[in-house]
Short mmCIF file of C-alpha atoms and ligand atoms in Angstrom, two decimals:
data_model
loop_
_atom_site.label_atom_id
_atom_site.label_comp_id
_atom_site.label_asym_id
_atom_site.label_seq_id
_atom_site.Cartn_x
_atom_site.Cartn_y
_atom_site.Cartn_z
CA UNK H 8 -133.64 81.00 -68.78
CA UNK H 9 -136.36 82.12 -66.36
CA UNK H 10 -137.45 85.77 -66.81
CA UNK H 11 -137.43 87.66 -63.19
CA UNK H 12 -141.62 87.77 -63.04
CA UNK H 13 -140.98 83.82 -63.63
CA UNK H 14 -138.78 83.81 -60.77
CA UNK H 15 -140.56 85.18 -58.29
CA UNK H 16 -143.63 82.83 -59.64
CA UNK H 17 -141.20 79.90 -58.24
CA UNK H 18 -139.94 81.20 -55.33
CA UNK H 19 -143.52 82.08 -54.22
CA UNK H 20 -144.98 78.49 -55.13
CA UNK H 21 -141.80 77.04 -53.09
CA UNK H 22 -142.56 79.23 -49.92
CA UNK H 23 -146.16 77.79 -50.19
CA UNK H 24 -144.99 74.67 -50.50
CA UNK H 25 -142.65 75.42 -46.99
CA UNK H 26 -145.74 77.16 -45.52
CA UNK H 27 -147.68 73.79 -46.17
CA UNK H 28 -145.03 71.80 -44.24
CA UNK H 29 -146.27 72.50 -40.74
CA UNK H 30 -150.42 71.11 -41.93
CA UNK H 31 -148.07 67.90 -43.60
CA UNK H 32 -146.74 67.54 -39.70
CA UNK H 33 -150.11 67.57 -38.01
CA UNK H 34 -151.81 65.65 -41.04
CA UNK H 35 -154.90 64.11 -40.45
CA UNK H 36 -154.38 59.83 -40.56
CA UNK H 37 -156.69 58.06 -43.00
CA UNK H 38 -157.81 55.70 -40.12
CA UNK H 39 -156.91 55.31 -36.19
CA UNK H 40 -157.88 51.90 -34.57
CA UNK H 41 -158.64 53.41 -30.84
CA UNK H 42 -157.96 52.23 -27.16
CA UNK H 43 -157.41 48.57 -28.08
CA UNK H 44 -155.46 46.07 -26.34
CA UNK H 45 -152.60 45.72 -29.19
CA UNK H 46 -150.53 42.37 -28.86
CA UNK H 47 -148.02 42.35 -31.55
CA UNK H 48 -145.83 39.52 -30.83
CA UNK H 49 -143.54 40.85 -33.61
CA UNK H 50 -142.93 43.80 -31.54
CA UNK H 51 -143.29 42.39 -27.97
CA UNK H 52 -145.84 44.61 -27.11
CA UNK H 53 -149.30 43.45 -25.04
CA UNK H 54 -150.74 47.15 -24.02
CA UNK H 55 -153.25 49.37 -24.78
CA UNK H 56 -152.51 51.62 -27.48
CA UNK H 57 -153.78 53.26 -30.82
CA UNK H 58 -152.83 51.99 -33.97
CA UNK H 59 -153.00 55.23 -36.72
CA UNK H 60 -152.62 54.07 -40.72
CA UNK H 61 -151.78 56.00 -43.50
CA UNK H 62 -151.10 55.96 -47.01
CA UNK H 63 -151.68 51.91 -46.59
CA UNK H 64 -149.27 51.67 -44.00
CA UNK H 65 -148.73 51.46 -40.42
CA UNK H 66 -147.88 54.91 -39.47
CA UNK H 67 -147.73 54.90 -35.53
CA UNK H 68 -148.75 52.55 -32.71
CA UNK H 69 -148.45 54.85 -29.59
CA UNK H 70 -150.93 55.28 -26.69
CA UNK H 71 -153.25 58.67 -27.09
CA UNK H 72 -152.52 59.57 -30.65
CA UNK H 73 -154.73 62.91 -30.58
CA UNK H 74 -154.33 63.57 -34.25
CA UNK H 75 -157.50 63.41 -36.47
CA UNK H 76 -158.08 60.50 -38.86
CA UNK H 77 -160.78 59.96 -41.52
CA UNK H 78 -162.22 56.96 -39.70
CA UNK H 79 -161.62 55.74 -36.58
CA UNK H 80 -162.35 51.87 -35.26
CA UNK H 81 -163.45 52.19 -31.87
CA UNK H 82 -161.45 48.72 -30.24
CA UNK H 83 -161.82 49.35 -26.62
CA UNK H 84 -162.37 45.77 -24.95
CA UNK H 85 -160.81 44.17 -27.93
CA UNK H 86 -157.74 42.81 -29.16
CA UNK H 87 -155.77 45.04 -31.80
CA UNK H 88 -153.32 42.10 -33.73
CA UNK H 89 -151.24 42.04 -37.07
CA UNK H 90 -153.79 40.57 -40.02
CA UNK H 91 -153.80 36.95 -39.43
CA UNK H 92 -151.79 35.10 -42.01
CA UNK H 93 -153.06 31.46 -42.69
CA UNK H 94 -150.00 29.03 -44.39
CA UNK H 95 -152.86 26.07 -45.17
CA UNK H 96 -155.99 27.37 -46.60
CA UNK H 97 -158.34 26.24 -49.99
CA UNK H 98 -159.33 30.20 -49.95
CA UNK H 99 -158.52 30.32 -53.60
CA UNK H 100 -160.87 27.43 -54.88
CA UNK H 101 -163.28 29.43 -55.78
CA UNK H 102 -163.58 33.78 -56.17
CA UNK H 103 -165.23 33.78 -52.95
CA UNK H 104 -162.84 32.73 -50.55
CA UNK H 105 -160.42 35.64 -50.36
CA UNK H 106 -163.10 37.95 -49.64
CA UNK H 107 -164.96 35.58 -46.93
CA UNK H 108 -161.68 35.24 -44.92
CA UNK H 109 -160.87 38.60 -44.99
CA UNK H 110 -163.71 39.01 -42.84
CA UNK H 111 -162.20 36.71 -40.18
CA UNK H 112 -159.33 38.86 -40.32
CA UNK H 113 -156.98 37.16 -42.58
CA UNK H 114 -155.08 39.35 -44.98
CA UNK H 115 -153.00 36.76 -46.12
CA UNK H 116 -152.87 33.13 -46.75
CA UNK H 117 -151.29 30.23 -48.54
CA UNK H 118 -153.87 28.21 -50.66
CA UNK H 119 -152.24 24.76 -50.28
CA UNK H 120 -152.37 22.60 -53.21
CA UNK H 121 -155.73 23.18 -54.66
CA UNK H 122 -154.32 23.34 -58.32
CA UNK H 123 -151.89 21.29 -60.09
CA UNK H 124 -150.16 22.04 -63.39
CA UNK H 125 -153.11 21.86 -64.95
CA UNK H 126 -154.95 23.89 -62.88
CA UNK H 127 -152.57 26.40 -61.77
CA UNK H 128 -153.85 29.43 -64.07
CA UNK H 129 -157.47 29.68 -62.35
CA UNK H 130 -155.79 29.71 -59.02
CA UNK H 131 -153.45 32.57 -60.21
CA UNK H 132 -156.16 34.71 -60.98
CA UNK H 133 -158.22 34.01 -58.79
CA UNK H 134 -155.63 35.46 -56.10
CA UNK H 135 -154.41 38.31 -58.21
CA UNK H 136 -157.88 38.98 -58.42
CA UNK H 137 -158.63 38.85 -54.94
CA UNK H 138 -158.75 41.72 -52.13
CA UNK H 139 -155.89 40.31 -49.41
CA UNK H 140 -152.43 38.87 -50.06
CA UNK H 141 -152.93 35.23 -51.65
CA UNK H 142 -150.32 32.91 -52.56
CA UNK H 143 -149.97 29.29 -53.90
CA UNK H 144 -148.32 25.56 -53.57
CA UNK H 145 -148.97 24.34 -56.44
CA UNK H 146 -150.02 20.28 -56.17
CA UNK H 147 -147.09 17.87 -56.98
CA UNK H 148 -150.22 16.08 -58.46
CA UNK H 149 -151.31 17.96 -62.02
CA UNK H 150 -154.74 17.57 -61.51
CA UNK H 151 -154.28 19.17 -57.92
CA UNK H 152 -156.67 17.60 -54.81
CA UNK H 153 -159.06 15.13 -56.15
CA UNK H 154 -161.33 13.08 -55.31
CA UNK H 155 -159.82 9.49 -55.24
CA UNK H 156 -156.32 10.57 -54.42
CA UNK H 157 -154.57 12.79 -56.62
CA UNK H 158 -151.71 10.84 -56.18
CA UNK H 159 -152.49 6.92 -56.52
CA UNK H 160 -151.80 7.19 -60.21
CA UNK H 161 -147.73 8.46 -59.84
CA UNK H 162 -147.46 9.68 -62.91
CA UNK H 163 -149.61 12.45 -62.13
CA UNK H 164 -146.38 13.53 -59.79
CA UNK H 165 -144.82 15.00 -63.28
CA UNK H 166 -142.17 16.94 -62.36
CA UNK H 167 -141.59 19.09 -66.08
CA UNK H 168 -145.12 20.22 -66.10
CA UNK H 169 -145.19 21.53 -62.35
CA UNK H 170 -141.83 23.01 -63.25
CA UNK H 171 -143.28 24.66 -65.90
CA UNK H 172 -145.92 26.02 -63.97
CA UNK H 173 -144.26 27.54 -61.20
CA UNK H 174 -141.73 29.22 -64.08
CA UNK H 175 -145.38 30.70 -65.51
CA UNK H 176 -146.68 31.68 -61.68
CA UNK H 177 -143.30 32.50 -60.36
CA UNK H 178 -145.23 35.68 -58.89
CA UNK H 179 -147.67 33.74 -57.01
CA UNK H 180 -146.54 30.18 -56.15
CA UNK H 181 -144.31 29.83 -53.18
CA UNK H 182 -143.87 26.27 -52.52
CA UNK H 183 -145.25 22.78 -53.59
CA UNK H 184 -148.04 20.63 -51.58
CA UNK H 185 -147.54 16.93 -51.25
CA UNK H 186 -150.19 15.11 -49.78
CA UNK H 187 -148.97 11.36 -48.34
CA UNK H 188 -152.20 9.95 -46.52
CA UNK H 189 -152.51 6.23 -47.73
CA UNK H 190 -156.36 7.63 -49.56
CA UNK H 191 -154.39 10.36 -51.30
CA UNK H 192 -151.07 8.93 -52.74
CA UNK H 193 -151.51 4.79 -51.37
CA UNK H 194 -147.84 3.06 -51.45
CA UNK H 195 -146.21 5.84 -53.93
CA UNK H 196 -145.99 8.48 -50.88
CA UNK H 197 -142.67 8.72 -50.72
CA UNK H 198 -142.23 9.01 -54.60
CA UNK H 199 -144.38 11.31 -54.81
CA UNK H 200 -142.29 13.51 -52.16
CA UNK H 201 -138.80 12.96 -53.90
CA UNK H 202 -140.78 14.10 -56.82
CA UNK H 203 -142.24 17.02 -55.16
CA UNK H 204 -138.41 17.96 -53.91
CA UNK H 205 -137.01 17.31 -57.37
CA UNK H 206 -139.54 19.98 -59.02
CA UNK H 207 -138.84 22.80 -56.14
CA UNK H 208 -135.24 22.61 -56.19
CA UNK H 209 -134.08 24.22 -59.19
CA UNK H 210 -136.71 27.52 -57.64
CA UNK H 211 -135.52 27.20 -53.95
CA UNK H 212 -138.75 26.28 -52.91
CA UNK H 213 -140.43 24.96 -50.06
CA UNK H 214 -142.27 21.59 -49.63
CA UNK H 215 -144.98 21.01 -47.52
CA UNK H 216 -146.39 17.92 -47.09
CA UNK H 217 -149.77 16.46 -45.15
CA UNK H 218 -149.32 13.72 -43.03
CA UNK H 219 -151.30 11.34 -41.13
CA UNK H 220 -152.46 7.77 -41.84
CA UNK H 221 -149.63 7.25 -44.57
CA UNK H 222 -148.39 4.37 -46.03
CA UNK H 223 -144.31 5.15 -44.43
CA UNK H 224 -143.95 6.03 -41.35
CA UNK H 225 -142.32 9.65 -40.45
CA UNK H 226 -138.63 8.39 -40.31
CA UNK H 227 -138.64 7.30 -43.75
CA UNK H 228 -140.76 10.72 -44.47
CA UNK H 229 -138.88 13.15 -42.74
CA UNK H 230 -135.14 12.41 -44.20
CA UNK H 231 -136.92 13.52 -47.41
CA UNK H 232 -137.14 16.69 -46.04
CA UNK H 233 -134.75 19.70 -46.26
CA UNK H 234 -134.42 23.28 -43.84
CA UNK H 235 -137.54 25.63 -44.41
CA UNK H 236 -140.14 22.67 -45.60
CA UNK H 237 -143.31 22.59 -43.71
CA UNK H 238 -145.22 19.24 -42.29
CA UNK H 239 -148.82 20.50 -41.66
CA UNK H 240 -151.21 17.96 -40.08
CA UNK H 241 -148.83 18.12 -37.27
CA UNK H 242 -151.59 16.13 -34.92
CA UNK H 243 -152.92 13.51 -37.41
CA UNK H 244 -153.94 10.53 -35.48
CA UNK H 245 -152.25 7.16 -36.18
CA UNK H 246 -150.79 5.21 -38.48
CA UNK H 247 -147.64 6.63 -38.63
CA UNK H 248 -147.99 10.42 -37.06
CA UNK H 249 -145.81 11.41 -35.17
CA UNK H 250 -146.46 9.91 -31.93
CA UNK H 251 -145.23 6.62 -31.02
CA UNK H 252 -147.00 3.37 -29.80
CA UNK H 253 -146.89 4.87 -25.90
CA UNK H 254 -147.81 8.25 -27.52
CA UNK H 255 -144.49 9.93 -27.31
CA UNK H 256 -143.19 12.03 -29.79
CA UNK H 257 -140.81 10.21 -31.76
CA UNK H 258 -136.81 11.26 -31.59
CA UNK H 259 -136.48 11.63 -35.78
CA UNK H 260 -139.87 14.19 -35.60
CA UNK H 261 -138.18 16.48 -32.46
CA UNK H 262 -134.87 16.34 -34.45
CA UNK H 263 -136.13 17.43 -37.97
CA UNK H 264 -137.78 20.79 -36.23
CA UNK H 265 -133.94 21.13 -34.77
CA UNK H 266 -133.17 21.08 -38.27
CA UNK H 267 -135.42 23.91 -39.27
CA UNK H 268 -138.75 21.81 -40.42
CA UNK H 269 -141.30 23.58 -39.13
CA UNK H 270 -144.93 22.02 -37.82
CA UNK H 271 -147.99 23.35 -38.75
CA UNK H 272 -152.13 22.61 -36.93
CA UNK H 273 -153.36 22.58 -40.45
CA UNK H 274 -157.41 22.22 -38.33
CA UNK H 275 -159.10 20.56 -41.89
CA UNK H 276 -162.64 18.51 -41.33
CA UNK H 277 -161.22 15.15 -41.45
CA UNK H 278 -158.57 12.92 -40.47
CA UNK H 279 -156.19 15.47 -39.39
CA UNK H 280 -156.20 15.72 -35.85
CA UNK H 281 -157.84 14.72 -32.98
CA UNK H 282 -157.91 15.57 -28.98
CA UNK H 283 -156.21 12.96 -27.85
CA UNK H 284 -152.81 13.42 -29.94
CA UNK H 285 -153.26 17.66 -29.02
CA UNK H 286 -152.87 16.57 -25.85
CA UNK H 287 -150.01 14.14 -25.79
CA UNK H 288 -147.97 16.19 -28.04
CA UNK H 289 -148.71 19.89 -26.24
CA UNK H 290 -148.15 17.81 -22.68
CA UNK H 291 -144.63 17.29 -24.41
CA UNK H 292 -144.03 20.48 -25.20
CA UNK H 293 -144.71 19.76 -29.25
CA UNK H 294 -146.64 22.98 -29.96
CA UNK H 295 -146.87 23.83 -33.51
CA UNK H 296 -144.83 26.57 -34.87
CA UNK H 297 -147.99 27.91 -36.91
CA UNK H 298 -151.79 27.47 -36.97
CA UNK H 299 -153.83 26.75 -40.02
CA UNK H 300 -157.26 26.39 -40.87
CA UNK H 301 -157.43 24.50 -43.79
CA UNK H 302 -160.30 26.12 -44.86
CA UNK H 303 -162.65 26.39 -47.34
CA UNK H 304 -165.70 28.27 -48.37
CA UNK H 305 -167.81 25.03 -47.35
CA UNK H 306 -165.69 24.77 -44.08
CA UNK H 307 -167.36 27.60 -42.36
CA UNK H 308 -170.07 25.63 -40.80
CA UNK H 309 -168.12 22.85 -39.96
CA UNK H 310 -165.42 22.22 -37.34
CA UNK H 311 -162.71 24.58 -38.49
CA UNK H 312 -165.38 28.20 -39.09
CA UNK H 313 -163.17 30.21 -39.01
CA UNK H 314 -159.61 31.38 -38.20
CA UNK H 315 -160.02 33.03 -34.96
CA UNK H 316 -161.67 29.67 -33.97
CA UNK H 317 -158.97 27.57 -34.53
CA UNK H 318 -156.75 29.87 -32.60
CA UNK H 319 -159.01 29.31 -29.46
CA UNK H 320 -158.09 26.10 -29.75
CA UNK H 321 -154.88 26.38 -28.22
CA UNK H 322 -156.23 28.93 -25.84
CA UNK H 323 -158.02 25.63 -24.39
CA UNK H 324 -154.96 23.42 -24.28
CA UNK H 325 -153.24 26.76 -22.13
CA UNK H 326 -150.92 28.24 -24.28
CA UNK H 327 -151.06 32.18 -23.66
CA UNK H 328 -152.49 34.39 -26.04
CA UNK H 329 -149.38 36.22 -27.42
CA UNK H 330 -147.94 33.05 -28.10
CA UNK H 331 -151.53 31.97 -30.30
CA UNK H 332 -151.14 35.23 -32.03
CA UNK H 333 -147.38 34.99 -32.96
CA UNK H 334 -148.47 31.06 -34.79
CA UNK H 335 -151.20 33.42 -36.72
CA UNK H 336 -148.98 36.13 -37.49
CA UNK H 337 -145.43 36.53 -36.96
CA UNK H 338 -144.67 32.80 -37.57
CA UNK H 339 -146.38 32.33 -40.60
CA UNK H 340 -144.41 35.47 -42.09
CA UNK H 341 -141.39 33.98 -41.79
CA UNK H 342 -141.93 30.48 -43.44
CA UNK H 343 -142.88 31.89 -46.95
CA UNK H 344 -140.42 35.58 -47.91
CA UNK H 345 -143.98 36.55 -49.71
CA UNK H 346 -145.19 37.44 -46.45
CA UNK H 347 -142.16 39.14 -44.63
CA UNK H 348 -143.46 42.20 -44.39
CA UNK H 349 -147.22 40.46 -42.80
CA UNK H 350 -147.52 39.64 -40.05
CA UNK H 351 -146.27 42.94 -37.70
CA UNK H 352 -147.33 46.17 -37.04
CA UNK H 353 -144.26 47.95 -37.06
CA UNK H 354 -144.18 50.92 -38.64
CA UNK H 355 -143.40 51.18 -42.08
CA UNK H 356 -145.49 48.09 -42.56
CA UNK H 357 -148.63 46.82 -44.77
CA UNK H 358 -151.39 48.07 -42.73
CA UNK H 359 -152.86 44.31 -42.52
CA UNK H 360 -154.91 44.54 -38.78
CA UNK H 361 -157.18 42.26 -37.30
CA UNK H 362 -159.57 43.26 -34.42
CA UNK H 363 -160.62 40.12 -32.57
CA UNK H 364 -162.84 40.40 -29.34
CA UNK H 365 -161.73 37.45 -26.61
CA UNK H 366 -164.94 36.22 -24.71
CA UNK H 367 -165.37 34.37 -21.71
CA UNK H 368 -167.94 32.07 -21.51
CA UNK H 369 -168.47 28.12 -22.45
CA UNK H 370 -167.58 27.20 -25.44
CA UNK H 371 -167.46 23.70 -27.40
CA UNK H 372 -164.24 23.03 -29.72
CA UNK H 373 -164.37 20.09 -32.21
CA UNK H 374 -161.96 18.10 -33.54
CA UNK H 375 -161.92 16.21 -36.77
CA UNK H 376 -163.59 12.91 -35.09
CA UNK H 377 -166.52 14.58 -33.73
CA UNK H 378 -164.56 14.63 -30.35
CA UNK H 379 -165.57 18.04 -28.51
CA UNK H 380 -164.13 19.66 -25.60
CA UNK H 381 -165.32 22.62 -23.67
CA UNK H 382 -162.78 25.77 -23.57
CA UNK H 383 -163.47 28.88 -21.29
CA UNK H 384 -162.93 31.59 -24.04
CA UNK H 385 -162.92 32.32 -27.76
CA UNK H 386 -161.88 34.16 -30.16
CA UNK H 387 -164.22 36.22 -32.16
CA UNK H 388 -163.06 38.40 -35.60
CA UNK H 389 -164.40 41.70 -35.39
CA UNK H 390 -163.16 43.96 -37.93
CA UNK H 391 -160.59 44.07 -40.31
CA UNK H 392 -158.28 46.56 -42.04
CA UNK H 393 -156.67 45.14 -45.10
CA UNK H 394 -153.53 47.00 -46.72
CA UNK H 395 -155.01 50.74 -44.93
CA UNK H 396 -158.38 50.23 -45.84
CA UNK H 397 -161.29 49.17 -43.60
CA UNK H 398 -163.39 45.77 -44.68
CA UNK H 399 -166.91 46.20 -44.66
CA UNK H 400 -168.27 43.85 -42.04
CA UNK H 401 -170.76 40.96 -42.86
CA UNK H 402 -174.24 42.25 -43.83
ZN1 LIG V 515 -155.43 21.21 -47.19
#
């Protein structure tokens, strides 16, 4: 029983507590990213506006929020987006990579297929360990990419042990990598795909598989495929893509997207795409549903450097910037359920942003044949906050 001096004790802390509520109303944000030009295709929204954060979370995204904030990003003249989520990256082969693309403004990705069973622990920690929101497909192949083809020996493909795995690493692995080029799996590609289907099943999980210069051609590839798997290396060049002889897009590849297969860039340094094919396929109205970088810490100074990069890409070939966004953002949230929540900034949300700045100018694009073309602007990553906190910029 409370005495009547511990009563009054209460009831005063409580009418503090009421007095506070007003100060809670008008509360200072921890940061507000200022005057940019937000384009959340999540949201449909292309306007200037301020994007306040708080407690690691989107908090408002309104134009002239006057309230005080801890830190504010000055963004005037650049583009305010949703943290860039990349569904093919190698970010987790070493401890470095998280932290380097988080600088480009990705706060998420999907390593794709650097470890196998065998391997799979390393790449666990290494994106538990790291600062953005990593995930894993674990290689059908146990030794994961390798040198040689981690898949010309088939009975790498061993479906118990990747099983295994992903029952260890149900936390982090969201799918399983197959890769079918004739230098990474020879004549066993599709094997080593019914394999790869056979080991995600019993987990719901999706496949993704890298094509492009494999030993089957797509329509004996793509019936292997269910609702929800992913084909990156959307634009590989010949044999069997997924252009025809008079570079059309074949009827079985425009009928498994109908059936919920979704196409991914997947940019890589060789082999996996090249102008021409871009070209034919865009002309056609094949636009991937996501980009990808395919990136590595050693990729930076190559053709792919960086995320932002690859997006300008497209930017060259026409398509309009919201719609380049969405395939780094919104898209790429909806393929794997570990990033639902990426990928927007709606209120409520992660508060994953990515400040790019769009020049105009000249600039030269590469693709993976040392082809170059000349686009008119690029994207450039220019600061990043990452889960409500601000990443310190590149020394
Ligand atoms: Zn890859």
């Amino acid at each position: 029983m409370m005495n009547r001096r511990q009563f009054f004790q209460t009831a005063a802390a409580g009418a503090a507590m009421l007095a506070s509520v007003p100060r809670a109303f008008a509360a200072t944000y921890d940061i507000i990213v200022k005057g940019g030009r937000v384009i959340d295709p999540s949201l449909g929204i292309d306007a200037i506006r301020d994007v306040a954060i708080a407690g690691g979370r989107i908090a408002a995204v309104e134009a002239n929020i006057t309230a005080d904030a801890t830190e504010t990003i000055d963004a005037r003249g650049k583009i305010v987006a949703p943290g860039l989520v990349d569904i093919h990256s190698h970010a987790a082969r070493t401890k470095e990579g998280p932290p380097l693309c988080l600088l480009d403004g990705v706060t998420g990705f999907v390593d794709a297929g650097s470890f196998g069973a065998d391997s799979i622990d390393d790449g666990a920690a290494i994106v538990k360990g790291g600062p953005n929101l990593g995930r894993l497909l674990i290689n059908i192949a146990r030794t994961g990419v390798a040198p040689g083809g981690e898949l010309m020996d088939i009975s790498r493909a061993d479906v118990g042990l990747a099983r295994g795995a992903i029952a260890r690493h149900r936390d982090v692995v969201v799918g399983i990598k197959a890769r079918l080029s004739n230098n990474v799996a020879g004549t066993g590609d599709l094997e080593a795909l019914r394999r790869a289907q056979e080991a995600a099943a019993p987990f719901d999980l999706p496949v993704m598989i890298h094509i492009g210069q494999s030993y089957s051609p797509m329509r004996a590839i793509l019936p292997l495929l269910k609702r929800g798997d992913i084909v990156t290396h959307m634009y590989a060049p010949a044999p069997n893509g997924i252009l025809d002889d008079n570079g059309r897009v074949f009827p079985d590849v425009l009928a498994a997207r109908r059936r919920g297969i979704w196409f991914d860039f997947g940019n890589g340094v060789a082999d996996h795409f090249n102008w021409d094919v871009v070209e034919r396929a865009m002309k056609q109205g094949f636009a991937p549903d996501t980009f990808s970088t395919d990136w590595s810490t050693t990729s930076r100074t190559t053709g792919v450097v960086d995320f932002p990069n690859v997006m300008s890409k497209f930017l060259m070939f026409g398509m309009p910037l919201d719609q380049v966004i969405a395939r780094a953002t919104v898209n790429a949230s909806r393929i794997f359920g570990a990033f639902n929540d990426r990928g927007t900034l709606n209120v409520g949300a992660p508060a994953d942003v990515a400040v790019l700045e769009l020049r105009e100018g000249t600039f030269e694009f590469v693709d993976n044949y040392k082809g170059t073309r000349t686009g008119k602007q690029r994207l450039f990553p220019i600061a990043t906050v990452n889960g409500g906190k601000r990443v310190p910029q590149r020394a």
